[in-house]
Short mmCIF file of C-alpha atoms in Angstrom, two decimals:
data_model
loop_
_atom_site.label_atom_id
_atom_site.label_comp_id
_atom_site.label_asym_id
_atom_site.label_seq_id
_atom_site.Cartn_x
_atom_site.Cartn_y
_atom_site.Cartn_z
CA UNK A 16 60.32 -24.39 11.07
CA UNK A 17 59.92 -24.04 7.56
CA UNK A 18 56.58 -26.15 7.45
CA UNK A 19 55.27 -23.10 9.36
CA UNK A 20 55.22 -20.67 6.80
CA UNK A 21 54.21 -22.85 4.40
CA UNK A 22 51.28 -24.25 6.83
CA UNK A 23 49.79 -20.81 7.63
CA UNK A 24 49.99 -19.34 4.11
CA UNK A 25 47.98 -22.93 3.00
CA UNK A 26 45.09 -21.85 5.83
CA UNK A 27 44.95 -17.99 4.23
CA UNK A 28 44.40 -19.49 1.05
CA UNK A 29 41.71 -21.95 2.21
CA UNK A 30 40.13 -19.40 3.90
CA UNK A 31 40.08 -16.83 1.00
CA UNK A 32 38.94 -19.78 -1.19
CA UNK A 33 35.90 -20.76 1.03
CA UNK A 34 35.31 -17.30 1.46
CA UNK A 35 35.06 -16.60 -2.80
CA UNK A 36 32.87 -20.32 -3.36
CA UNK A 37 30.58 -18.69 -0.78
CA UNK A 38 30.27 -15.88 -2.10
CA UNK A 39 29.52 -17.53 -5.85
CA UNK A 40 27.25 -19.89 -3.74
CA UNK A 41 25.17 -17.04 -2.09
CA UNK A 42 24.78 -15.22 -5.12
CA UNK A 43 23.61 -17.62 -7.34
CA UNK A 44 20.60 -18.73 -4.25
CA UNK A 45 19.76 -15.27 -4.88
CA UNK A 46 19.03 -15.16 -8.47
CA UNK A 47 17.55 -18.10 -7.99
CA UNK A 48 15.56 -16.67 -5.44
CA UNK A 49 14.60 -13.91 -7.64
CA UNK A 50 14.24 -15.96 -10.77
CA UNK A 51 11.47 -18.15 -8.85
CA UNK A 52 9.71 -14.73 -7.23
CA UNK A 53 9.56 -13.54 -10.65
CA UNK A 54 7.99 -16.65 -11.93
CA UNK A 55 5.45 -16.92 -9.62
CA UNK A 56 4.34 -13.52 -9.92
CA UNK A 57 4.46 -14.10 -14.27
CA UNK A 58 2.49 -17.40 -14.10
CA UNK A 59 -0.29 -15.98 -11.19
CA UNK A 60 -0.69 -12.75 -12.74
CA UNK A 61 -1.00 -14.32 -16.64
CA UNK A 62 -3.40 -16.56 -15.07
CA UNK A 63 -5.67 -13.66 -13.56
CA UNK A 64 -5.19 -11.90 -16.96
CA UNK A 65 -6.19 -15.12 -18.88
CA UNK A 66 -3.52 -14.77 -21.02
CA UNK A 67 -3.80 -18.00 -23.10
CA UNK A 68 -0.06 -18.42 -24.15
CA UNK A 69 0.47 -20.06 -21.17
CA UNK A 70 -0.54 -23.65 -21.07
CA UNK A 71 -3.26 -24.66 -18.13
CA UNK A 72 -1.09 -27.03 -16.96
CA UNK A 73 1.71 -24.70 -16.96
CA UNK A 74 0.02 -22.03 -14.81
CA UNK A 75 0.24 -23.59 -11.79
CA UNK A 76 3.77 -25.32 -12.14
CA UNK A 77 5.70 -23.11 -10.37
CA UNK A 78 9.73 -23.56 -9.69
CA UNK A 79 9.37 -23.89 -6.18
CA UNK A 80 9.87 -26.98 -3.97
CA UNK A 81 8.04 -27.90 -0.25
CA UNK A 82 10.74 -27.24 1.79
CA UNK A 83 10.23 -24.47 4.40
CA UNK A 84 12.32 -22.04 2.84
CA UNK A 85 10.34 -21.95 -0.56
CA UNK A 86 7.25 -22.39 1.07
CA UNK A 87 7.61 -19.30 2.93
CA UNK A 88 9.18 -17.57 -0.17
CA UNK A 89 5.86 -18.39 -2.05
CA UNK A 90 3.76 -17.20 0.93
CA UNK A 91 5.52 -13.79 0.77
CA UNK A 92 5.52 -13.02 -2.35
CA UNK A 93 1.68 -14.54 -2.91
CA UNK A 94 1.02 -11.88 -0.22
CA UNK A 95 2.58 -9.05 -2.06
CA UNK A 96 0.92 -9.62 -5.02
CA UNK A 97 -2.35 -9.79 -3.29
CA UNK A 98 -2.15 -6.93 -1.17
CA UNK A 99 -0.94 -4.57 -4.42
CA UNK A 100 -3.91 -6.13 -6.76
CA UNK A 101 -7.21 -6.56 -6.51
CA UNK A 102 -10.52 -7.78 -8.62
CA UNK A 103 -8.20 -10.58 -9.42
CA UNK A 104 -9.77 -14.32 -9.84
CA UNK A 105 -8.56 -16.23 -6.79
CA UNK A 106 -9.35 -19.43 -7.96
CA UNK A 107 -5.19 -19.78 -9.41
CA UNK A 108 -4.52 -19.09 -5.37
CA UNK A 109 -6.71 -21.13 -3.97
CA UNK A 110 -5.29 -24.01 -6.49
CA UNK A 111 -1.68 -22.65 -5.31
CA UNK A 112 -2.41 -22.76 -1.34
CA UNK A 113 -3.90 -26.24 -1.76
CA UNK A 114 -0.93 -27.58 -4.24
CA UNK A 115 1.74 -26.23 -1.48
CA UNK A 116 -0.07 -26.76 1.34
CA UNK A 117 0.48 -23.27 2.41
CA UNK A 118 -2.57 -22.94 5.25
CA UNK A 119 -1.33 -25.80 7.19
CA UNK A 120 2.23 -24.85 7.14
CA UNK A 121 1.50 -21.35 7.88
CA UNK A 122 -0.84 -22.85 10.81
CA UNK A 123 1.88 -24.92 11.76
CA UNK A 124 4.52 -22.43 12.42
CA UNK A 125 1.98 -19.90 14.20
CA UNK A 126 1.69 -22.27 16.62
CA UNK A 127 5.08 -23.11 16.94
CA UNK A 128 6.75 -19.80 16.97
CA UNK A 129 6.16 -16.17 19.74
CA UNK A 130 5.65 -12.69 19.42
CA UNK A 131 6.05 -11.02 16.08
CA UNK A 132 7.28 -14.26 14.03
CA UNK A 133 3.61 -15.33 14.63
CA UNK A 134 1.89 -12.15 13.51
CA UNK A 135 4.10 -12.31 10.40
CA UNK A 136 2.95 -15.92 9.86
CA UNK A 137 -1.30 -14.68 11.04
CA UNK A 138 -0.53 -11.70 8.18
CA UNK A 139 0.29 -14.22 5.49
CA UNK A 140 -1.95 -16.14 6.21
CA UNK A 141 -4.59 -13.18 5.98
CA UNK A 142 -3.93 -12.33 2.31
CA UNK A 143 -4.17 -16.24 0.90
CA UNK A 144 -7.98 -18.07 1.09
CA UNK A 145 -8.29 -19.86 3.99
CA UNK A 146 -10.77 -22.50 5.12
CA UNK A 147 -12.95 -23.17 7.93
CA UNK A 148 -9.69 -25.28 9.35
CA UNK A 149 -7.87 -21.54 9.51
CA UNK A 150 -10.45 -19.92 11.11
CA UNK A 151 -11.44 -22.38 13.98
CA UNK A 152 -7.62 -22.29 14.91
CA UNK A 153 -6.76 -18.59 14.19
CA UNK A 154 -9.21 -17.63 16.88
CA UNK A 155 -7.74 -18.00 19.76
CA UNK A 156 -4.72 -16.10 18.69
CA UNK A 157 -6.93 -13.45 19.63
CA UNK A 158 -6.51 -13.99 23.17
CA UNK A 159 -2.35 -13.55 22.76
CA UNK A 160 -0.72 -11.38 24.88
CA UNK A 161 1.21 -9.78 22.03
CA UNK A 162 -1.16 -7.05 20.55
CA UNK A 163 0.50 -7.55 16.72
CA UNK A 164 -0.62 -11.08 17.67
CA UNK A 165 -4.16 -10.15 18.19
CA UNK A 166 -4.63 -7.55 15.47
CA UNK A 167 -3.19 -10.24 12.81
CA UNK A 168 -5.97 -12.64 14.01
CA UNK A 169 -8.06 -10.03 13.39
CA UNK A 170 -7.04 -9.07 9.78
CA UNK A 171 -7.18 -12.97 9.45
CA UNK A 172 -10.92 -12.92 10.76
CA UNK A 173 -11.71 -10.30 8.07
CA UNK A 174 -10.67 -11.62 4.65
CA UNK A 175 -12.19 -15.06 5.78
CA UNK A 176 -15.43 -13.53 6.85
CA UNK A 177 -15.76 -10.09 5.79
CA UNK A 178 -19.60 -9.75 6.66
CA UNK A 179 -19.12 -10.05 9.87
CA UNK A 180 -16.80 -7.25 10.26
CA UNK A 181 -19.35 -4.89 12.16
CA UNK A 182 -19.18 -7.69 14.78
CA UNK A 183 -15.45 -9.03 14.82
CA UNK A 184 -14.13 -5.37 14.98
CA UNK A 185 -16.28 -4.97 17.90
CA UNK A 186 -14.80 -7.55 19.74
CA UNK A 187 -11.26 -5.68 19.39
CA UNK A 188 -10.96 -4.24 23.20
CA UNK A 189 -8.25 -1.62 22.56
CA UNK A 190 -8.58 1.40 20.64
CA UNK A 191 -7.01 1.19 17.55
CA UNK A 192 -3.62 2.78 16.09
CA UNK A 193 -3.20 4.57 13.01
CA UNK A 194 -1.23 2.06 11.45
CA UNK A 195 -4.15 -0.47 12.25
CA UNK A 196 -6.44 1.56 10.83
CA UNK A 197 -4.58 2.07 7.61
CA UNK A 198 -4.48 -1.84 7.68
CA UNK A 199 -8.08 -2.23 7.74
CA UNK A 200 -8.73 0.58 5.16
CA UNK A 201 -6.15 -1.49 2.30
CA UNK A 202 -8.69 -4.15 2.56
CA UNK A 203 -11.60 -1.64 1.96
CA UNK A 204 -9.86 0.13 -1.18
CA UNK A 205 -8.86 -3.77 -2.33
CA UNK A 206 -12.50 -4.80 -1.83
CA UNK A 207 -11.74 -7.33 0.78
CA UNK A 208 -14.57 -5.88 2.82
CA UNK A 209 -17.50 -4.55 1.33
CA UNK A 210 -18.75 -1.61 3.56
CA UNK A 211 -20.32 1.65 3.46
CA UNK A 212 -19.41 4.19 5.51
CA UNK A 213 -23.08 4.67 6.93
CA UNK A 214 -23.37 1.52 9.54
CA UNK A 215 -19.65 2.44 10.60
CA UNK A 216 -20.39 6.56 11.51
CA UNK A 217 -23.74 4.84 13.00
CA UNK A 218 -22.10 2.21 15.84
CA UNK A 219 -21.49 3.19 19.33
CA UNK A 220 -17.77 1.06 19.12
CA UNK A 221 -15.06 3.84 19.03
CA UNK A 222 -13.32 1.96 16.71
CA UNK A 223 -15.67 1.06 14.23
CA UNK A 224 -16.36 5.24 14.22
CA UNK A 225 -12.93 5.99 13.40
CA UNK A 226 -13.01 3.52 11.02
CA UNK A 227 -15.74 5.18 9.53
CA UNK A 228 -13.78 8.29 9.36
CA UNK A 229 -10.53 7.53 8.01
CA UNK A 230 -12.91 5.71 5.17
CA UNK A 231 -15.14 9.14 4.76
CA UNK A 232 -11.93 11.23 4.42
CA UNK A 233 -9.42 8.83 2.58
CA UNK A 234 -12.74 8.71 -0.53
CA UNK A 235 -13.88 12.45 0.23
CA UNK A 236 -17.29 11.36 1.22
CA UNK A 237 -19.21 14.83 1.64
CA UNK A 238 -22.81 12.97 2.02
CA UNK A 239 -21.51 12.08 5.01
CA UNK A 240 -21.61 15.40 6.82
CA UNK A 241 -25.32 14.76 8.52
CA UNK A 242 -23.30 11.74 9.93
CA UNK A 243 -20.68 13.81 10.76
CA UNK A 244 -22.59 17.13 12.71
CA UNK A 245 -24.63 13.94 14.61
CA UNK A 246 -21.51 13.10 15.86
CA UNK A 247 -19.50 16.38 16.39
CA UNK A 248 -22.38 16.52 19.63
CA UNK A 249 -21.29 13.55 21.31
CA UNK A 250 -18.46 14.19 23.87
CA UNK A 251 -15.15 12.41 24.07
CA UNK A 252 -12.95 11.88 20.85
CA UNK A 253 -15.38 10.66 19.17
CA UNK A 254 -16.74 14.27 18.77
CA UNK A 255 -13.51 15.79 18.28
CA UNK A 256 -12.73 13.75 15.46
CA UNK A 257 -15.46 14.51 13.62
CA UNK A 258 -14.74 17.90 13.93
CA UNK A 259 -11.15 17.07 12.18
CA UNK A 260 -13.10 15.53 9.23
CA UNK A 261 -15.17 17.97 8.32
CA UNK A 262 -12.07 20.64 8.21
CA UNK A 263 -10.69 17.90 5.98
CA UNK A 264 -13.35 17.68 3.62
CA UNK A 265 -13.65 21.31 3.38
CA UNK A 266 -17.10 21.47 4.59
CA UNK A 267 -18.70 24.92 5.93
CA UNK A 268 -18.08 24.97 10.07
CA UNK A 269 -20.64 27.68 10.48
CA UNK A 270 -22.75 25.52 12.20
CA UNK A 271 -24.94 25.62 15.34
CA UNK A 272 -23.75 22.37 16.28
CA UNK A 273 -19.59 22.69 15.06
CA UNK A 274 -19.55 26.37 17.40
CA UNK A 275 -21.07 25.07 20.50
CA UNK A 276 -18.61 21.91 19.80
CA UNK A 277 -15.77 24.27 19.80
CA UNK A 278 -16.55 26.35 22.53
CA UNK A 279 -16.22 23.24 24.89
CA UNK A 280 -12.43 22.28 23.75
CA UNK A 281 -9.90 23.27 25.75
CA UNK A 282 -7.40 25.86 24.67
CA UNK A 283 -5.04 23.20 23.63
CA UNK A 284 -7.70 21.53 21.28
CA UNK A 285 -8.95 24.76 20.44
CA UNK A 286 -5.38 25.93 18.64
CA UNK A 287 -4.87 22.22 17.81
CA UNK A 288 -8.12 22.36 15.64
CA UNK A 289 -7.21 25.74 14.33
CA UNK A 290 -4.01 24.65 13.03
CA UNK A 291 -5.38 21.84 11.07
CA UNK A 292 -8.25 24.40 9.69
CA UNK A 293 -5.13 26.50 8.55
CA UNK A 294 -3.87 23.80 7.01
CA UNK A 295 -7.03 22.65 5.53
CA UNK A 296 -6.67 26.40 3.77
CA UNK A 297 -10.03 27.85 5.69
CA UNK A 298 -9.58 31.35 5.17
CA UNK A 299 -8.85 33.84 7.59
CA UNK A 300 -12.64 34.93 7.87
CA UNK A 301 -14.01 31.94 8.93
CA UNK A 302 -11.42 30.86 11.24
CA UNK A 303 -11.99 34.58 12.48
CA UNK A 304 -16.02 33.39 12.89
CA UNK A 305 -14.99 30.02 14.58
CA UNK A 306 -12.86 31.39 17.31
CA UNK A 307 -13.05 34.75 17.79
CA UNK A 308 -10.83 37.81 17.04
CA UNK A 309 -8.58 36.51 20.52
CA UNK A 310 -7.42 33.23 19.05
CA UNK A 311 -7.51 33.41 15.03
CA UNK A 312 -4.34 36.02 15.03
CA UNK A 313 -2.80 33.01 15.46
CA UNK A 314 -3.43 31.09 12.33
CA UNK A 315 -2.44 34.67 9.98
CA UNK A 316 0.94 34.47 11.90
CA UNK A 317 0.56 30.96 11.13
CA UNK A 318 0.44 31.35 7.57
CA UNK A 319 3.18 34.35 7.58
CA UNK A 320 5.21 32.26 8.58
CA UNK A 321 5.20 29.58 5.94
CA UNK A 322 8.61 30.20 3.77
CA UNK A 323 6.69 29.81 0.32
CA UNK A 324 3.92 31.24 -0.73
CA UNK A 325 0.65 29.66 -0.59
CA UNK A 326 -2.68 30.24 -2.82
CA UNK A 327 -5.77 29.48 -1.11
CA UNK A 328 -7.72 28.00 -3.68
CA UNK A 329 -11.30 27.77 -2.26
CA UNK A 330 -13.29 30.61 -0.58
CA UNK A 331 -16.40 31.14 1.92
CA UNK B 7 6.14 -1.60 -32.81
CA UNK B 8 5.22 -0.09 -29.69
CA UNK B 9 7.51 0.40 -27.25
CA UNK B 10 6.33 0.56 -23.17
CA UNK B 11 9.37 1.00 -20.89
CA UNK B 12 8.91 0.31 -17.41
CA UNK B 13 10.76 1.55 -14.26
CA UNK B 14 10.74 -0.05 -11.13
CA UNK B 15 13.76 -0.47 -8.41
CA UNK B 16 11.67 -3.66 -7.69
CA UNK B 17 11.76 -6.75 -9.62
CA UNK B 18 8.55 -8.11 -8.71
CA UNK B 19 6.60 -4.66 -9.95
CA UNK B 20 8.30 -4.79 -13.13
CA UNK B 21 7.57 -8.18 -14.04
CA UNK B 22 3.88 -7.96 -12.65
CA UNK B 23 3.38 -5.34 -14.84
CA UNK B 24 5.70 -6.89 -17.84
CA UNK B 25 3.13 -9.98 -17.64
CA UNK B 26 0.52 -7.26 -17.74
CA UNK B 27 0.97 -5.70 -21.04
CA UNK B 28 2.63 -8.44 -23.16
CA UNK B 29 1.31 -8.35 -26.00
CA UNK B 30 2.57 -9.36 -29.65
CA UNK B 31 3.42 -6.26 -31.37
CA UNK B 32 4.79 -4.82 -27.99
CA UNK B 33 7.84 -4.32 -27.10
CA UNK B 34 8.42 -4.01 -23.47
CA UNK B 35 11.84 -2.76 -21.38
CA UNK B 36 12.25 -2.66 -18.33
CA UNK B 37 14.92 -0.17 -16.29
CA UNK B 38 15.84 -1.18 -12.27
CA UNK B 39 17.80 2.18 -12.35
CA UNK B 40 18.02 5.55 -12.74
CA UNK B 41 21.32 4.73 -14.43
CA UNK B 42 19.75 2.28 -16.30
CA UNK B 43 16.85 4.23 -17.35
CA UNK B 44 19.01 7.13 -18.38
CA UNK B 45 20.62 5.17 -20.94
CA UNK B 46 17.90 3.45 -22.34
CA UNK B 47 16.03 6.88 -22.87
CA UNK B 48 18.57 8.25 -24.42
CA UNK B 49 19.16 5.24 -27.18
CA UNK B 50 15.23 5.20 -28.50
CA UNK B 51 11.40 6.39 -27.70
CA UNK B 52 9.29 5.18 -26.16
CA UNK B 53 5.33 5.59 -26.66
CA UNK B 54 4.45 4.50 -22.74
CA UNK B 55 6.87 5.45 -19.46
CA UNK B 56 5.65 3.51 -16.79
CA UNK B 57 7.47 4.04 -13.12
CA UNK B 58 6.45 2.71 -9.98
CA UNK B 59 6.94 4.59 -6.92
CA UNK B 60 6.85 8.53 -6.48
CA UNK B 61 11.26 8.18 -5.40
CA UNK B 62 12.89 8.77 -8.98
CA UNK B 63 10.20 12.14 -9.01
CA UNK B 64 10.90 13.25 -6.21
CA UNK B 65 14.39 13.52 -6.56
CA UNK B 66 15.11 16.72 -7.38
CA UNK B 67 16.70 15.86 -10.78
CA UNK B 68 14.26 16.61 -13.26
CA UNK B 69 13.13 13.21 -14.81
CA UNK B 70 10.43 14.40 -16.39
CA UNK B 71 11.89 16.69 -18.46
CA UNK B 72 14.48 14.33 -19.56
CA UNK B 73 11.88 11.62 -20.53
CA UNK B 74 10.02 14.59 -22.04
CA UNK B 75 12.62 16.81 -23.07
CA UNK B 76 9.98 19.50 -25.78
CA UNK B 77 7.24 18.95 -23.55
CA UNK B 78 5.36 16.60 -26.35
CA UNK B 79 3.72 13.81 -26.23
CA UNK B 80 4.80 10.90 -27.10
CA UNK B 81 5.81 9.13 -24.32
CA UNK B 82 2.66 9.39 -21.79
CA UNK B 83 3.93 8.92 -18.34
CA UNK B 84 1.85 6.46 -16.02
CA UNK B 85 2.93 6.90 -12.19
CA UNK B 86 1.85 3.76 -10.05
CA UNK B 87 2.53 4.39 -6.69
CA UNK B 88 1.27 3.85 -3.16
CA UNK B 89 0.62 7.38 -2.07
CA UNK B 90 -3.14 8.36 -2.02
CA UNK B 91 -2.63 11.78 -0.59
CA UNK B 92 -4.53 14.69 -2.77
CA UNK B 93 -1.48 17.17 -2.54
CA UNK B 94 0.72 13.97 -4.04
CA UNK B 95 -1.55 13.00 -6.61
CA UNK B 96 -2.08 16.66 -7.76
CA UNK B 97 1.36 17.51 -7.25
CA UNK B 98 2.10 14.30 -8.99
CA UNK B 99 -0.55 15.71 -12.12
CA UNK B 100 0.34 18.91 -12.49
CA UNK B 101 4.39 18.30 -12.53
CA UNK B 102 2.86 16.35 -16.15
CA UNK B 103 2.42 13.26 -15.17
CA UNK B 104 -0.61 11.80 -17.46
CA UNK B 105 -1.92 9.23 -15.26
CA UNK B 106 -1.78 8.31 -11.32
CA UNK B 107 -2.60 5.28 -10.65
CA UNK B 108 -2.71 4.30 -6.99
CA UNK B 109 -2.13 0.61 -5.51
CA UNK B 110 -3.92 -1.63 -5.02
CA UNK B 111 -4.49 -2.26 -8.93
CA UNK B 112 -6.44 -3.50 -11.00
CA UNK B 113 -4.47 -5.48 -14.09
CA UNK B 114 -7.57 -4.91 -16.71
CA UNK B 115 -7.60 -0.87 -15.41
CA UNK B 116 -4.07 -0.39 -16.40
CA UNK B 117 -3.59 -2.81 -19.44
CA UNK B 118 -7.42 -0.65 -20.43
CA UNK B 119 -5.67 2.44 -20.23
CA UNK B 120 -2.10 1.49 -21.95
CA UNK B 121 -3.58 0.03 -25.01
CA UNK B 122 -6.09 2.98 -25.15
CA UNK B 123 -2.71 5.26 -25.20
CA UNK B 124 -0.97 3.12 -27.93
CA UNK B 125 -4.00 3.07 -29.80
CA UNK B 126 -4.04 6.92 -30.21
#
């Protein structure tokens, strides 16, 4: 009976013991976990820099070993290096991927895991160089069932063969979120994909159009506008959007083309379009010439009702 | 010597951009903080503020006055941040930030434009 005591307050202890040595444990694989990160990222970005007070042989000794944890640690921070620089020498990566082997295991776990942990492995893979290995196998990943699936195999695709983007985007069946667009435009502003805007506002693929678009308005393009009235008269969305980037590049509406356009939106689109013109600070005479002295009221109540004031900085 | 501090709640930021600028006759610090960074710009000068990420601005408690406090230059304050958006960037410019520099970057762009600064 008096073991009892004795035993129980023994297994508190133990417990509160393990529970202190795991805490010291977990902590310290964290700063070494951030210790290595920072490494990597100080010995690939003096590399890029040429910064000569690192040895060669130095440069690409980095503190990581080949087990799967550090290997995917080394993918993910490669990647986010990558995707926040560009005009960067790749040759240090390419010597990284090689030294670690990072392709094949990347490969290898694609194929072995579902669903989103094999987009996140297809999106890793996307930012390292890959070779012709990668490509032959990434392919038909973009006949998953998982769209994230798909569209990684597509980013893949792209930095591995950005000349034939006309073509692969093409191929991509679905129309395309925002958030895939955005994806696609990071490679344009990292120069992963040389394009102009011209061959993407000239295809007949929806998606390649609003590619085009989001590219035209993210750089302010305005020698696109003959692009952009061409395609304000086809119907669909396709016309419609183009409507939405030339309010966002400021450019005059007072068009033959733009007014007939308008006419043919529905009231919905019509007040839709008008709020965005607001917004795009048209003032209240040209809205008035766009739709009329019915609907514009709307965008002066619009405007009254904004709770600070607002200076319109650009006139007719 | 010159004196760059850097803020960044993220380590790998700071110490890309750390390996960035080193340089002998440089002195760099870097603050994870706004704690942190209130304390170290209270202690010395600094010729080149550096943050990454439009969050400390943004939050309503005046940073740039405190790393400016008479509205003089020195330090020049670089913003690297993610946002591309023309109302940010402006916003971002006319609040007195000196430079905006959006991601993805380019390491020769912004070690260009530092030493240019230090060299004024």
């Amino acid at each position: 009976m008096i073991q009892i005591p004795y035993i129980c307050y023994s297994i508190v202890v133990g417990l509160l013991l393990l529970r202190l040595l795991g805490k010291i444990a977990y902590t310290a694989c964290l700063r070494r976990q951030q210790r290595g990160l920072d490494e990597v990222a100080r010995r690939v970005v003096a590399r890029w820099m040429a910064r000569p007070w690192i040895a060669e042989e130095e440069r690409l000794l980095l503190p990581f070993s080949r087990s799967s944890v550090d290997r995917m640690r080394l993918a993910e921070t490669l990647s986010r290096l990558i995707s926040a620089t560009y005009g960067a020498d790749r040759t240090t990566l390419q010597m990284i991927v090689r030294a670690y082997g990072l392709e094949r295991y990347l490969l290898r776990r694609a194929r072995r895991s579902r669903g989103l942990r094999r987009a996140c492995c297809l999106r890793l893979l996307a930012d390292l160089p890959l070779g012709e290995r990668a490509m032959a196998e990434v392919a038909r990943y973009r006949m998953d069932r998982q769209r994230e699936v798909r569209f990684a195999a597509l980013l893949v695709q792209l930095a591995a063969q950005p000349e034939q983007m006309l073509r692969l985007v093409a191929e991509y069946d679905e129309p395309m979120r925002g958030a895939e667009i955005a994806e696609i435009l990071h490679l344009l502003r990292r120069g992963a994909l040389p394009i102009a805007y011209q061959p993407l506002l000239a295809a007949s693929n929806e998606n390649l159009n609003r590619i085009g678009f989001a590219l035209v308005v993210q750089f302010g393009i305005e020698q696109a506008e003959p692009e952009l009235l061409r395609l304000v008269a086809r119907t669909g969305r396709v016309g419609v959007r183009a409507l939405y980037v030339l309010a966002a590049l400021h450019r005059p509406m007072q068009r033959r083309v733009v007014i007939l356009r308008i006419r043919r939106l529905s009231p919905a689109e019509r007040r839709s379009l008008l709020r965005y013109m607001v917004s795009q600070e048209y003032t209240a005479e040209q809205l008035r010439s766009l739709f009329g002295a019915v609907e514009s009221p709307y965008s002066e109540r619009l405007v009254a009702s904004y709770k600070r004031s607002l200076v319109c900085l650009k006139s007719s | 010597m010159a004196c760059i501090l850097i803020y960044s709640e993220e380590g790998l930021w700071a110490t890309l951009i750390e390996t960035i600028l080193s340089e002998q006759g440089i002195e760099l610090a870097v603050a994870r903080n706004p704690e942190q960074l209130r304390r170290m710009t209270v202690s010395r000068s600094y010729e080149v503020v550096i943050i990454v990420g439009v969050g400390l601005l943004r939050r309503g408690e005046g940073w740039l006055l405190r790393l400016r406090p008479y509205r003089l230059r020195p330090p020049e304050i670089y913003l690297v941040a993610w946002q591309h958006g023309e109302q940010t960037v402006l916003g971002m410019l006319e609040c007195g930030v000196d430079q905006y520099m959006t991601l993805p970057l380019h390491p020769g762009r912004l070690r260009a434009k530092v030493m240019q600064a230090l060299a004024e």
